[in-house]
Short mmCIF file of C-alpha atoms in Angstrom, two decimals:
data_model
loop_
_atom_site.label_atom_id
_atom_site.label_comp_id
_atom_site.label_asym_id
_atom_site.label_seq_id
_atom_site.Cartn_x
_atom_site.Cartn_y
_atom_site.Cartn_z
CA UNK A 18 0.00 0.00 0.00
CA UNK A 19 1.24 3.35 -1.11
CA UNK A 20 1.62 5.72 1.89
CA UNK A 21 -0.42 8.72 1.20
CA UNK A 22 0.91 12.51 2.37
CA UNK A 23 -0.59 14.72 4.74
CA UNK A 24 -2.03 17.00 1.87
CA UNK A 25 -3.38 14.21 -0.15
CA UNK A 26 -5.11 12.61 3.48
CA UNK A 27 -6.90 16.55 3.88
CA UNK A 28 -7.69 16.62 0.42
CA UNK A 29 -9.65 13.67 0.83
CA UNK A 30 -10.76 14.84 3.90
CA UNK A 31 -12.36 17.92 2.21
CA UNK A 32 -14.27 15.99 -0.20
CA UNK A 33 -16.37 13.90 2.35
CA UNK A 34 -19.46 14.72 4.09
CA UNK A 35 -19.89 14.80 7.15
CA UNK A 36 -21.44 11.96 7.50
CA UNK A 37 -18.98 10.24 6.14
CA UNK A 38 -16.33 11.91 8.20
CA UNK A 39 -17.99 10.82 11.09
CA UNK A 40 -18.19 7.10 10.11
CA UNK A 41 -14.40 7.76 9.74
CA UNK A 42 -14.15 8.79 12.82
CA UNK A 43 -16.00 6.26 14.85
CA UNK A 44 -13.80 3.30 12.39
CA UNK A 45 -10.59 5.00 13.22
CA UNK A 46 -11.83 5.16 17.22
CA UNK A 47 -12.41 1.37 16.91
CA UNK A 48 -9.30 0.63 15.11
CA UNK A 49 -6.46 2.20 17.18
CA UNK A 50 -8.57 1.94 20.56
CA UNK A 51 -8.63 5.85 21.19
CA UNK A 52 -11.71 8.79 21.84
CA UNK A 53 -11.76 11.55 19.34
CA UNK A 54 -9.71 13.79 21.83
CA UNK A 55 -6.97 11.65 22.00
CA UNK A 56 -6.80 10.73 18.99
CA UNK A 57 -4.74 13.53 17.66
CA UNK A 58 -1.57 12.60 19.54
CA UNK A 59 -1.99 9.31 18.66
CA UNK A 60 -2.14 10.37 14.95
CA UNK A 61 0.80 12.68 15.11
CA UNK A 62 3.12 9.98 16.34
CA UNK A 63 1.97 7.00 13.77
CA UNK A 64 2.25 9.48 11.18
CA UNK A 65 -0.98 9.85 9.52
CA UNK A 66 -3.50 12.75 9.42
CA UNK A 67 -6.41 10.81 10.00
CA UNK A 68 -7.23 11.96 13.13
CA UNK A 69 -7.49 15.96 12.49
CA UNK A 70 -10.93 15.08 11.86
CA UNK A 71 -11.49 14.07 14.80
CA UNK A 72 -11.65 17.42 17.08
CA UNK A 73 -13.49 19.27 14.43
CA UNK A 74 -16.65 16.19 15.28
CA UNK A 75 -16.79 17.38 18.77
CA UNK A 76 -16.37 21.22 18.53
CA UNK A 77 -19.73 23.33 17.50
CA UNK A 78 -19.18 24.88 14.65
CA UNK A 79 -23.28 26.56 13.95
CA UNK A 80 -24.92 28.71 17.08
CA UNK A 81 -28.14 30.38 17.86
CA UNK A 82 -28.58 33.54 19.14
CA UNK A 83 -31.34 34.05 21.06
CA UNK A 84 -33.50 37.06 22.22
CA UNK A 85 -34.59 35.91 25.67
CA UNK A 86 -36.14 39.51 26.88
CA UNK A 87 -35.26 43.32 25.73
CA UNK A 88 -35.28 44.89 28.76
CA UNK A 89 -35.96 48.88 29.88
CA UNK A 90 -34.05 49.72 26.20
CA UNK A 91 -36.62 48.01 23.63
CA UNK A 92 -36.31 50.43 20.68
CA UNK A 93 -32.34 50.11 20.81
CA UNK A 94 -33.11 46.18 20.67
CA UNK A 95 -35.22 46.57 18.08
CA UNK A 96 -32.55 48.93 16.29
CA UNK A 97 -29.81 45.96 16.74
CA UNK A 98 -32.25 43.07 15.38
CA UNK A 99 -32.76 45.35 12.35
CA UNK A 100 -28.95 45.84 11.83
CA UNK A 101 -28.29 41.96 12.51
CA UNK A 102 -31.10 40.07 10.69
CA UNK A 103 -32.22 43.09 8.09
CA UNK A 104 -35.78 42.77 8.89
CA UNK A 105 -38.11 45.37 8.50
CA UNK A 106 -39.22 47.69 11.79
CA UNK A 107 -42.43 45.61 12.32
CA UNK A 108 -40.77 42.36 11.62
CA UNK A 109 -37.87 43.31 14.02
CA UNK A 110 -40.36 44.71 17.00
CA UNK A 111 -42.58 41.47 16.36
CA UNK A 112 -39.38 39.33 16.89
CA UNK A 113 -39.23 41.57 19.95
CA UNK A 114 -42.02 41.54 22.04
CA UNK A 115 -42.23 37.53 21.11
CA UNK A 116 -39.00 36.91 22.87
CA UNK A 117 -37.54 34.46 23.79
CA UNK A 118 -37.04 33.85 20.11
CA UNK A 119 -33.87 33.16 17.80
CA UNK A 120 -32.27 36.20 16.65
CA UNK A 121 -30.01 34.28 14.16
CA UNK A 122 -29.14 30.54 14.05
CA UNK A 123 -26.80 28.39 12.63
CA UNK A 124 -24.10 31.43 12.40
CA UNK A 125 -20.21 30.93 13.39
CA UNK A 126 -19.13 31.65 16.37
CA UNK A 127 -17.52 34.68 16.64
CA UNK A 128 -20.63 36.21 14.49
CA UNK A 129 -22.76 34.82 17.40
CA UNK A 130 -20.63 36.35 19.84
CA UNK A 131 -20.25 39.37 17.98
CA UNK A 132 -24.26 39.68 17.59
CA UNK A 133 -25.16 38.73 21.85
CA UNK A 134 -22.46 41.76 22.72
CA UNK A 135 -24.64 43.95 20.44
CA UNK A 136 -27.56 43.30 21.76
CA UNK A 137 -26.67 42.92 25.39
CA UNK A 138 -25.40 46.40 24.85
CA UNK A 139 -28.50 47.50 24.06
CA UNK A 140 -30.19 46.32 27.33
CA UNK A 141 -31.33 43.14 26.02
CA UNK A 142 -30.80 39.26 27.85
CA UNK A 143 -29.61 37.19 25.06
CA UNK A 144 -28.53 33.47 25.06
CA UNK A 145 -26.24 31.66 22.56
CA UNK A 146 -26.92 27.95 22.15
#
């Protein structure tokens, strides 16, 4: 068997699903006898890549920020769900006084971060799931 590089393992890598990525995951677990998180140094000293998939199954890569209550400041909340989402003023004050409801979902992280300062500044209680 022809040893394959680290670039050509990621390449490979990059063209499965995740589905698929997980299967690898779970075969590689049951191979070598290891949990995702220590699988990496495991990888690193036989030589093989395999295993960088592995952390990236465990970490949370999509979050939801949600509007749990606007507080004494609602028409800066509503001002911040406008500038975040790009509703309309009704759509964004409806999204308001329903709270608690999503603000955005399935953004990265540091958007979801970025988007609970915002509107935590604005007096609002905001949770990111």
């Amino acid at each position: 068997m022809v040893a394959l590089t680290q670039e050509e393992l990621l390449a490979e890598f990059e063209n499965m699903t995740l589905i698929q990525l997980s299967e690898f995951v779970k075969a590689f677990e049951e191979k070598f006898d290891v949990t995702a998180a220590a699988a990496a140094p495991v990888v690193v000293a036989g030589g093989a890549a395999g295993g960088a998939a592995a952390p990236a199954e465990e970490e949370k890569d999509e979050f939801d920020v949600i509007l749990t209550g606007a507080g004494d400041k609602k028409i800066q909340v509503i001002k911040v769900v406008r500038e975040l989402t790009s509703l309309g003023l009704k759509e964004a004050k409806d999204l308001v006084d329903g709270a608690p409801k999503p603000v955005l979902e399935k953004v990265a992280k540091d958007a979801a971060e970025k988007a609970a300062e915002s509107l935590k500044g604005a007096g609002a209680s905001v949770e990111v799931k």
